[in-house]
XYZ file of C-alpha atoms in Angstrom:
615
model
C -52.919 87.304 -21.740
C -49.297 86.892 -22.559
C -47.398 84.690 -20.533
C -44.109 85.854 -19.067
C -41.037 84.720 -20.717
C -39.538 81.454 -19.439
C -35.914 81.266 -18.919
C -33.649 78.504 -17.895
C -33.102 79.981 -14.315
C -36.983 80.157 -13.722
C -37.410 76.386 -14.672
C -38.376 74.037 -11.815
C -35.267 72.185 -10.827
C -35.994 68.573 -11.581
C -35.760 66.015 -8.762
C -32.480 64.571 -8.099
C -32.304 61.008 -9.175
C -28.835 59.357 -8.481
C -28.345 56.233 -10.198
C -26.348 54.110 -7.840
C -24.214 51.227 -9.082
C -25.597 47.863 -8.102
C -22.593 47.008 -6.030
C -19.807 48.759 -4.291
C -16.443 48.717 -6.160
C -15.081 45.638 -3.884
C -18.247 43.856 -3.483
C -17.700 41.660 -6.683
C -13.867 41.496 -6.968
C -12.817 40.447 -3.500
C -15.561 37.714 -3.032
C -14.560 36.315 -6.467
C -10.787 36.457 -5.768
C -11.681 34.687 -2.362
C -13.460 31.904 -4.338
C -10.467 31.624 -6.812
C -8.040 31.111 -4.005
C -10.337 28.352 -2.547
C -10.953 26.770 -6.004
C -7.309 26.794 -7.019
C -6.420 25.090 -3.541
C -8.873 22.295 -4.292
C -7.671 21.888 -7.841
C -4.076 21.256 -6.663
C -5.266 18.894 -3.993
C -7.025 16.882 -6.712
C -3.769 16.679 -8.647
C -1.739 15.518 -5.639
C -4.345 13.091 -4.727
C -4.250 11.372 -7.994
C -0.233 11.531 -8.098
C 0.106 10.022 -4.526
C -2.537 7.442 -5.020
C -1.205 6.210 -8.306
C 2.247 6.088 -6.955
C 1.134 4.012 -4.049
C -0.995 1.603 -6.213
C 0.831 1.596 -9.616
C 4.369 2.480 -8.571
C 6.939 4.492 -10.241
C 6.151 7.946 -8.797
C 8.237 9.805 -11.544
C 6.052 8.360 -14.376
C 2.701 8.804 -12.434
C 3.497 12.585 -11.619
C 4.549 13.156 -15.322
C 1.311 11.382 -16.737
C -1.037 13.404 -14.242
C 0.592 16.818 -14.681
C 1.060 16.772 -18.349
C -2.408 15.413 -19.185
C -3.924 17.984 -16.724
C -2.152 20.916 -18.092
C -2.953 19.942 -21.545
C -6.742 19.589 -20.507
C -6.592 22.849 -18.843
C -5.958 24.540 -22.187
C -8.731 22.463 -23.820
C -11.238 23.832 -20.868
C -10.125 27.433 -21.655
C -11.268 27.054 -25.106
C -14.544 25.357 -24.302
C -15.280 28.042 -21.693
C -15.869 30.571 -24.719
C -19.255 28.834 -25.241
C -20.476 29.568 -21.687
C -19.572 33.218 -21.423
C -23.017 34.447 -22.372
C -24.172 32.525 -19.438
C -21.207 32.780 -17.097
C -22.931 32.800 -13.746
C -24.969 29.392 -14.204
C -22.031 27.961 -16.260
C -19.481 28.587 -13.416
C -21.766 27.135 -10.820
C -22.548 24.002 -12.653
C -18.882 23.748 -13.386
C -17.970 23.829 -9.861
C -20.390 21.172 -9.077
C -19.018 18.932 -11.617
C -15.520 19.591 -10.492
C -16.393 18.845 -6.976
C -18.076 15.572 -7.805
C -15.220 14.363 -10.149
C -12.358 15.602 -8.169
C -13.813 14.622 -4.870
C -14.569 11.145 -5.904
C -11.426 10.658 -7.996
C -9.458 9.005 -5.222
C -12.285 6.535 -4.304
C -12.867 5.554 -7.975
C -8.997 5.125 -8.693
C -8.934 2.874 -5.525
C -11.881 0.938 -6.734
C -10.472 0.396 -10.169
C -7.133 -0.916 -8.702
C -8.907 -3.152 -6.132
C -11.339 -4.806 -8.773
C -9.604 -4.283 -12.140
C -5.869 -4.224 -11.319
C -3.508 -1.308 -11.904
C -4.772 0.706 -14.955
C -3.445 3.998 -16.050
C -6.299 4.419 -18.298
C -8.445 5.461 -15.290
C -5.807 7.708 -14.147
C -5.540 9.429 -17.470
C -9.480 9.752 -17.676
C -9.642 11.563 -14.282
C -6.783 13.700 -15.007
C -8.246 14.716 -18.332
C -11.696 15.421 -16.782
C -10.285 17.430 -13.802
C -8.136 19.549 -16.009
C -10.792 20.421 -18.432
C -12.956 21.552 -15.647
C -10.253 23.569 -13.884
C -9.308 25.146 -17.214
C -12.651 26.654 -17.609
C -12.733 28.305 -14.185
C -10.619 31.494 -14.916
C -12.235 32.488 -18.161
C -15.805 32.333 -16.583
C -14.742 34.227 -13.506
C -13.089 37.002 -15.582
C -16.459 37.297 -17.542
C -18.324 37.556 -14.303
C -15.886 40.396 -12.986
C -15.921 42.177 -16.106
C -19.573 42.173 -16.237
C -20.000 43.436 -12.838
C -17.297 46.131 -13.370
C -19.012 47.340 -16.644
C -22.471 47.635 -14.779
C -20.844 49.469 -12.044
C -19.081 51.844 -14.343
C -22.202 52.645 -16.222
C -24.083 53.239 -13.018
C -21.470 55.765 -11.783
C -21.728 57.655 -15.051
C -25.408 57.834 -14.948
C -25.250 59.191 -11.299
C -22.794 61.978 -12.501
C -25.198 63.044 -15.369
C -28.483 63.026 -13.728
C -27.350 64.122 -10.393
C -25.968 67.553 -11.922
C -28.542 69.038 -14.330
C -27.515 71.148 -17.336
C -26.278 74.501 -16.261
C -26.221 73.585 -12.528
C -22.796 72.295 -11.717
C -22.775 69.936 -8.800
C -26.562 70.150 -8.879
C -26.201 73.606 -7.065
C -25.730 77.324 -8.235
C -24.356 80.373 -7.113
C -22.982 81.028 -3.885
C -24.474 77.980 -2.175
C -22.673 75.807 -4.846
C -19.380 77.545 -4.343
C -19.601 76.788 -0.573
C -20.440 73.198 -1.212
C -17.450 72.681 -3.498
C -15.155 74.594 -1.021
C -16.221 72.114 1.651
C -15.529 69.126 -0.405
C -12.125 70.437 -1.289
C -11.497 70.834 2.497
C -12.574 67.213 3.291
C -11.067 65.447 0.335
C -8.040 67.553 -0.586
C -9.284 67.844 -4.351
C -10.237 70.616 -6.630
C -7.665 72.978 -5.466
C -5.187 74.551 -7.952
C -2.450 72.174 -8.823
C 1.223 73.039 -9.007
C 2.875 72.779 -12.409
C 4.844 69.651 -11.370
C 1.614 68.052 -10.061
C -0.314 69.019 -13.318
C 2.624 67.411 -15.424
C 2.441 64.320 -13.372
C -1.391 63.942 -13.684
C -0.872 64.441 -17.519
C 1.633 61.807 -17.789
C -0.605 59.181 -16.019
C -2.303 56.746 -18.426
C -6.001 57.098 -18.735
C -7.850 54.801 -16.260
C -9.503 52.021 -18.066
C -13.116 51.497 -16.425
C -12.979 47.902 -17.219
C -9.117 47.384 -16.203
C -8.987 43.988 -17.955
C -5.197 43.701 -17.063
C -5.836 44.441 -13.546
C -8.526 41.856 -13.356
C -6.129 39.102 -14.955
C -3.420 40.041 -12.608
C -5.784 39.671 -9.533
C -7.066 36.345 -10.553
C -3.748 34.879 -11.380
C -2.401 36.238 -7.914
C -5.367 34.692 -6.184
C -4.898 31.373 -8.217
C -1.207 30.942 -7.238
C -1.519 31.740 -3.646
C -4.356 29.242 -3.600
C -2.253 26.714 -5.062
C 0.422 27.197 -2.377
C -2.200 26.664 0.101
C -3.573 23.422 -1.321
C -0.023 22.155 -1.759
C 0.808 22.638 1.858
C -2.574 21.417 3.025
C -2.348 18.034 1.292
C 0.709 16.638 3.072
C 0.401 18.351 6.386
C -3.408 18.500 6.905
C -5.515 16.329 4.652
C -3.395 13.183 4.601
C -2.539 12.994 8.461
C -5.959 13.922 9.715
C -8.396 12.503 7.055
C -6.537 10.239 4.896
C -6.538 10.053 1.070
C -10.211 9.044 0.350
C -11.939 11.305 3.012
C -9.733 14.081 2.258
C -10.694 14.283 -1.390
C -14.217 13.818 -0.507
C -14.190 16.776 1.930
C -12.176 18.794 -0.526
C -14.964 18.277 -3.113
C -17.512 19.506 -0.769
C -15.584 22.637 -0.139
C -15.128 23.257 -3.736
C -19.061 22.785 -4.233
C -19.940 25.153 -1.322
C -17.413 27.908 -2.669
C -18.698 27.765 -6.303
C -22.240 27.447 -5.747
C -22.310 29.878 -2.858
C -20.726 32.723 -5.027
C -23.038 32.383 -7.742
C -26.217 31.980 -5.805
C -25.295 34.854 -3.620
C -23.527 37.485 -5.627
C -24.738 36.865 -9.152
C -28.250 35.733 -8.149
C -29.871 38.491 -10.239
C -28.190 37.018 -13.506
C -29.962 33.749 -12.990
C -33.345 32.889 -14.232
C -35.627 31.205 -11.847
C -35.159 27.686 -13.834
C -31.337 28.261 -13.758
C -31.486 28.971 -10.072
C -33.499 25.925 -9.242
C -31.022 23.806 -11.499
C -27.963 25.165 -9.743
C -29.465 24.620 -6.318
C -30.500 21.159 -7.183
C -27.089 20.074 -8.668
C -25.261 21.515 -5.562
C -27.651 19.634 -3.072
C -27.200 16.366 -5.155
C -23.249 16.764 -5.198
C -23.053 17.461 -1.532
C -25.473 14.607 -0.522
C -23.425 12.304 -2.860
C -20.034 13.423 -1.307
C -21.445 13.328 2.347
C -22.695 9.786 1.663
C -19.377 8.625 0.284
C -17.690 10.171 3.286
C -19.715 8.184 5.606
C -19.123 4.905 3.677
C -15.363 5.595 3.057
C -14.187 3.278 5.831
C -16.466 0.182 4.668
C -15.580 0.836 1.153
C -11.859 0.787 2.039
C -12.312 -2.547 3.818
C -14.025 -4.121 0.966
C -11.360 -2.698 -1.405
C -8.622 -4.361 0.791
C -10.469 -7.575 0.762
C -10.471 -7.603 -2.898
C -6.883 -6.923 -3.106
C -5.404 -8.825 -0.222
C -8.064 -11.532 0.274
C -10.480 -12.233 3.090
C -7.525 -12.996 5.800
C -6.479 -9.386 6.617
C -5.061 -9.428 10.146
C -3.678 -5.895 10.431
C -3.973 -2.850 8.185
C -2.366 0.489 9.323
C -1.405 3.620 7.450
C 1.876 5.080 8.844
C 3.372 8.202 7.939
C 5.108 6.728 5.005
C 3.017 3.857 3.588
C 0.222 1.375 4.042
C 1.139 -1.706 5.946
C -1.112 -4.843 5.790
C -0.553 -8.113 7.332
C -2.523 -11.203 5.967
C -2.946 -14.769 6.934
C -4.382 -16.801 9.770
C -3.411 -16.504 13.271
C -0.801 -18.969 14.362
C 0.564 -19.415 10.855
C 3.303 -17.525 8.999
C 1.760 -14.073 7.714
C 2.337 -12.266 4.634
C 3.445 -8.564 4.814
C 2.381 -6.098 2.248
C 3.825 -2.472 1.952
C 1.808 -0.098 -0.216
C 0.207 -3.056 -2.197
C 3.445 -4.703 -2.848
C 4.181 -8.263 -1.148
C 7.249 -7.542 0.804
C 7.614 -11.008 2.658
C 5.472 -13.968 1.875
C 5.403 -16.053 5.233
C 5.665 -19.439 3.581
C 8.881 -18.961 1.798
C 10.396 -15.883 2.808
C 13.330 -17.454 4.321
C 14.504 -18.359 0.783
C 14.900 -14.730 -0.092
C 16.451 -13.667 3.329
C 18.759 -16.603 3.560
C 20.013 -15.817 0.041
C 20.504 -12.292 1.129
C 22.305 -12.700 4.414
C 24.372 -15.908 4.457
C 26.777 -15.453 1.470
C 27.578 -11.948 2.916
C 28.469 -13.401 6.234
C 31.146 -15.436 4.839
C 34.086 -13.904 6.614
C 34.503 -11.479 9.558
C 30.892 -10.458 10.783
C 31.301 -9.117 14.162
C 29.549 -5.794 13.394
C 26.521 -5.790 10.875
C 24.564 -3.090 9.551
C 21.216 -3.551 8.009
C 19.806 -0.756 5.656
C 16.098 -1.266 5.654
C 14.758 -4.596 7.183
C 12.268 -3.078 9.505
C 10.396 -6.494 9.400
C 13.187 -8.121 11.501
C 13.707 -10.987 9.026
C 17.028 -10.096 7.686
C 18.106 -9.445 11.456
C 16.799 -12.974 12.328
C 19.208 -14.577 9.881
C 22.288 -12.403 11.136
C 21.615 -13.130 14.744
C 21.807 -16.990 14.084
C 25.572 -16.304 13.938
C 26.812 -16.538 17.763
C 29.784 -14.337 17.224
C 28.158 -11.495 16.040
C 28.245 -8.710 18.486
C 26.091 -5.810 17.217
C 23.441 -5.310 14.620
C 22.264 -1.931 13.585
C 18.914 -1.873 11.668
C 18.211 1.503 10.006
C 14.717 1.807 8.966
C 12.900 4.990 8.108
C 9.327 3.715 9.169
C 8.827 3.309 12.837
C 5.409 1.927 12.206
C 6.864 -1.259 10.318
C 9.350 -1.995 13.359
C 6.528 -1.378 15.763
C 4.429 -3.820 14.185
C 7.262 -6.420 13.807
C 7.700 -6.118 17.364
C 3.987 -6.412 18.695
C 2.115 -8.413 16.166
C 2.527 -11.941 17.584
C 2.681 -13.725 14.107
C 5.103 -11.300 12.585
C 7.281 -11.403 15.775
C 7.210 -15.272 15.673
C 8.237 -15.056 11.977
C 11.472 -12.836 12.756
C 12.212 -14.768 15.747
C 11.623 -11.731 18.018
C 14.856 -10.349 16.751
C 14.155 -6.762 17.951
C 14.294 -8.286 21.652
C 17.756 -9.119 21.264
C 20.298 -6.899 23.240
C 22.564 -7.096 20.265
C 20.100 -5.282 17.913
C 20.037 -1.297 17.848
C 17.224 0.420 15.600
C 17.801 3.850 13.999
C 14.628 5.379 12.605
C 16.326 7.367 9.848
C 16.698 7.344 5.952
C 19.458 5.169 4.781
C 21.077 7.654 2.538
C 21.235 10.187 5.327
C 22.526 7.621 7.694
C 25.337 6.732 5.547
C 26.051 10.382 4.555
C 26.427 11.001 8.452
C 29.129 8.255 8.690
C 26.719 5.461 9.258
C 26.669 5.842 12.922
C 30.164 4.860 13.442
C 31.301 8.130 15.043
C 34.684 7.617 13.695
C 35.053 4.384 15.695
C 34.998 0.848 14.257
C 33.286 0.195 10.991
C 30.929 -2.470 9.901
C 32.144 -5.852 8.794
C 28.871 -6.561 6.578
C 26.428 -4.083 5.011
C 23.025 -5.604 4.081
C 20.884 -3.733 1.660
C 17.346 -5.125 2.444
C 15.714 -2.328 0.222
C 12.611 -2.006 -2.030
C 13.118 -2.865 -5.703
C 15.274 -0.528 -7.834
C 12.268 0.432 -9.936
C 10.408 2.025 -7.120
C 10.370 5.633 -6.082
C 13.329 5.172 -3.667
C 15.410 3.302 -6.092
C 16.801 6.571 -7.638
C 18.647 7.154 -4.285
C 19.046 3.770 -2.656
C 20.577 2.065 -5.839
C 22.608 5.160 -7.037
C 26.407 5.261 -7.364
C 26.420 8.044 -4.680
C 24.720 5.621 -2.296
C 27.242 2.743 -2.823
C 30.113 5.251 -2.578
C 28.765 6.436 0.830
C 28.355 2.665 1.854
C 32.015 2.020 0.984
C 33.007 4.799 3.584
C 31.428 2.642 6.319
C 32.913 -0.616 5.527
C 35.837 -2.016 7.365
C 38.905 -3.480 5.684
C 37.858 -6.602 3.983
C 34.186 -6.007 4.566
C 31.486 -7.045 2.389
C 28.221 -5.562 0.942
C 25.206 -7.358 -0.445
C 22.084 -6.018 -2.190
C 18.902 -7.258 -3.924
C 18.988 -5.943 -7.401
C 15.794 -7.115 -8.886
C 15.138 -10.217 -10.899
C 18.149 -10.859 -13.348
C 16.107 -13.046 -15.513
C 12.961 -10.895 -15.900
C 14.664 -7.524 -15.841
C 18.419 -8.072 -16.836
C 18.651 -4.279 -17.788
C 17.888 -3.194 -14.237
C 19.932 -6.107 -12.573
C 23.108 -5.121 -14.437
C 22.628 -1.145 -14.040
C 22.866 -1.983 -10.295
C 25.851 -3.821 -10.881
C 27.334 -0.891 -13.050
C 26.582 1.509 -10.183
C 28.457 -0.789 -7.656
C 31.440 -1.007 -9.907
C 31.364 2.711 -10.611
C 31.714 3.398 -6.863
C 34.698 1.362 -6.625
C 33.178 -2.198 -5.676
C 34.207 -5.617 -7.176
C 31.099 -7.626 -7.552
C 29.952 -11.143 -7.636
C 26.531 -11.747 -9.141
C 24.219 -14.518 -8.335
C 20.587 -15.204 -9.110
C 18.324 -17.462 -6.965
C 15.344 -19.199 -8.313
C 12.018 -18.942 -6.228
C 12.110 -22.701 -5.791
C 11.921 -24.849 -9.018
C 13.738 -27.736 -7.361
C 17.083 -27.200 -9.275
C 19.163 -27.337 -6.271
C 19.041 -23.732 -5.524
C 15.827 -23.946 -3.365
C 14.219 -27.068 -1.925
C 11.447 -27.120 -4.493
C 8.510 -26.078 -2.322
C 8.454 -22.260 -3.207
C 5.311 -20.623 -4.345
C 7.018 -18.577 -6.994
C 5.789 -15.282 -5.644
C 8.597 -13.671 -3.884
C 9.095 -10.216 -1.951
C 8.729 -6.879 -3.484
C 6.117 -8.214 -6.054
C 2.624 -6.066 -6.609
C -0.029 -8.377 -5.566
C -1.994 -8.042 -8.780
C 0.726 -7.704 -11.080
C -0.057 -10.760 -13.061
C -3.707 -9.741 -13.344
C -2.841 -6.346 -14.729
C 0.088 -7.353 -17.195
C -0.931 -10.676 -18.157
C 2.273 -12.360 -16.923
C 2.913 -13.844 -13.596
C 5.282 -12.499 -10.895
C 9.226 -12.653 -11.139
C 10.519 -16.234 -10.655
C 13.905 -15.255 -9.670
C 15.779 -12.890 -7.188
C 18.834 -11.244 -8.255
C 21.561 -10.191 -5.709
C 24.961 -8.768 -5.907
C 27.714 -9.422 -3.409
C 30.441 -6.781 -3.468
C 33.720 -6.048 -1.653
C 35.859 -2.647 -1.862
C 39.073 -4.567 -1.834
C 39.607 -4.783 -5.615
C 38.901 -8.509 -5.512
C 35.312 -9.946 -5.846
C 34.336 -11.721 -2.746
C 33.917 -15.448 -2.812
C 30.393 -16.889 -3.083
C 29.862 -19.423 -0.310
C 28.907 -20.150 3.106
C 30.945 -19.512 6.461
C 32.456 -22.625 7.883
C 30.730 -22.056 10.971
C 27.318 -20.861 9.347
C 24.122 -22.362 10.772
C 22.587 -24.867 8.405
C 20.306 -22.893 6.068
C 17.135 -24.487 5.016
C 17.315 -23.558 1.355
C 21.046 -22.893 0.466
C 23.929 -25.083 -0.613
C 27.346 -24.550 -2.014
C 26.269 -26.167 -5.187
C 23.164 -24.160 -5.376
C 25.286 -20.841 -5.065
C 27.369 -22.067 -7.877
C 24.120 -22.651 -9.985
C 23.093 -19.188 -9.037
C 26.185 -17.532 -10.270
C 26.085 -19.360 -13.630
C 22.434 -18.260 -14.023
C 23.256 -14.706 -13.102
C 26.214 -14.722 -15.711
C 23.774 -15.960 -18.542
C 21.506 -13.032 -18.179
C 24.539 -10.689 -18.901
C 23.968 -11.444 -22.647
C 20.410 -10.088 -22.595
C 21.404 -6.848 -21.013
C 22.769 -3.885 -23.181
C 26.661 -3.727 -23.371
C 28.439 -0.984 -21.370
C 25.575 -0.031 -19.267
C 26.167 3.238 -17.509
C 25.718 3.529 -13.725
C 22.576 5.066 -12.038
C 23.378 8.535 -10.407
C 21.165 10.998 -8.353
C 21.010 13.366 -11.415
C 20.713 10.686 -14.008
C 18.593 7.609 -12.627
C 18.350 4.687 -15.076
C 16.029 2.365 -13.546
């Protein structure tokens, strides 16, 4: 029996087997971009945490920011190169990378604070953490790009397989004849595709570049866009959310936990099919361990901070508060003169702070002193010395940190130390930055100007020294001085740092002042002091000696200045209250000591300006 001929039209149509892509077009890209956003925000928070904490603990924020950012950017390049070895296992590599970054970045603030408390200021710890965090951050983008491209490749292949198997050979669209034409016309009506194109539309379509199924350029653009926007979010969240609500230590730990959840969740959910059972268990275990460690550290953050404070300040901590600007710590014993620390620096030593404030205030009061302006001095100690003159009519204290003034008012020991100066009716407090206050006219309102301006400010080498010891600052101060008025400022130790001291002098002279330098010993019994000083004066880091191998500065340098063209005389007023540590002979010795340090400073020192700081 002869079988009938078989033609293509009589073959049984194979069952339609559409191979669908494993994920929808946006199911990989958008979650990955969201994780890039979160990880970038966390990475920038780590950077800002290191910069801020290093500035508080070590000082010189410009140097600390430069060290952290330069080392971190360099390490990011190393991390990008090292990520090449993980591309074959991009999923598990990214998951473990984020777990490590969460642990290192989240614990960096606590580790840096511990190193400062028990080892002293050390930039090696800062550099080590900057390097480690930078390497881990630098490896993120290459691994994420590998994951996106792999997912896009699988999707493109799946779409191609659907088109070839869903429409058998000779059967366009899987249908034939009239039924196929009707189906194609229905699709055209629904989608608007398939109708004849106009010549202009056809030319535009031919001019379009061919679509790259992998779209590497688009992937890079999306990743970097999410990365930059995430950095913006992290940069804004750090000063406005994390610091005020959680503080530095807890804020860093919470950021690390968010980092671990975002990275581990992405891999275990979206790329779980790329993980072997062993890799999945390893990744889950690592993330659970990191989260448990960060959670435990968060619970113990307050006891740790108290222990670290005791290591820095000793066991006699009376008050420790974090204001909007700085950390304020009062130490000592109730009923005795306390010590005041601002951001870890000894601001006023209760046992001999009167040496510093008498040397700062009384030489400037030699002359008319009815109206006095104190820039800084939120502890009230300079105001105490000014109020000892009965003919003083008004004292204006310009302090940027209300928390310091509040503590000086309410703490019994600190209030007793400053003689309860802020309760005096002659005292007015303005909570404002000193530079802004002077720029606005010093509060004179076009009326009477000040006879004396006392600059009780941080050391010139601190962060604020760029502004508060600049030529522009002293030029504004000259505008609020009355005729014959005087200005006095602390300028750093003349013996220990003559370059800084004489740079302040050059800045005053550049602003039009005539200066009278004098350098007070902290109490060596040579007639300048009474010989009972401790040798550890204000504006001194508490562990500076342990860190550098040399003790704190043994002198305080001051500059008395007048805007009249003649340097003011260095002496005490005839009606001055009797100071405990000053005498005319001691002031003469102080002037001679300051002049002797001029030989150790470079010749023709230029002034420090806002655009060219020299401290």
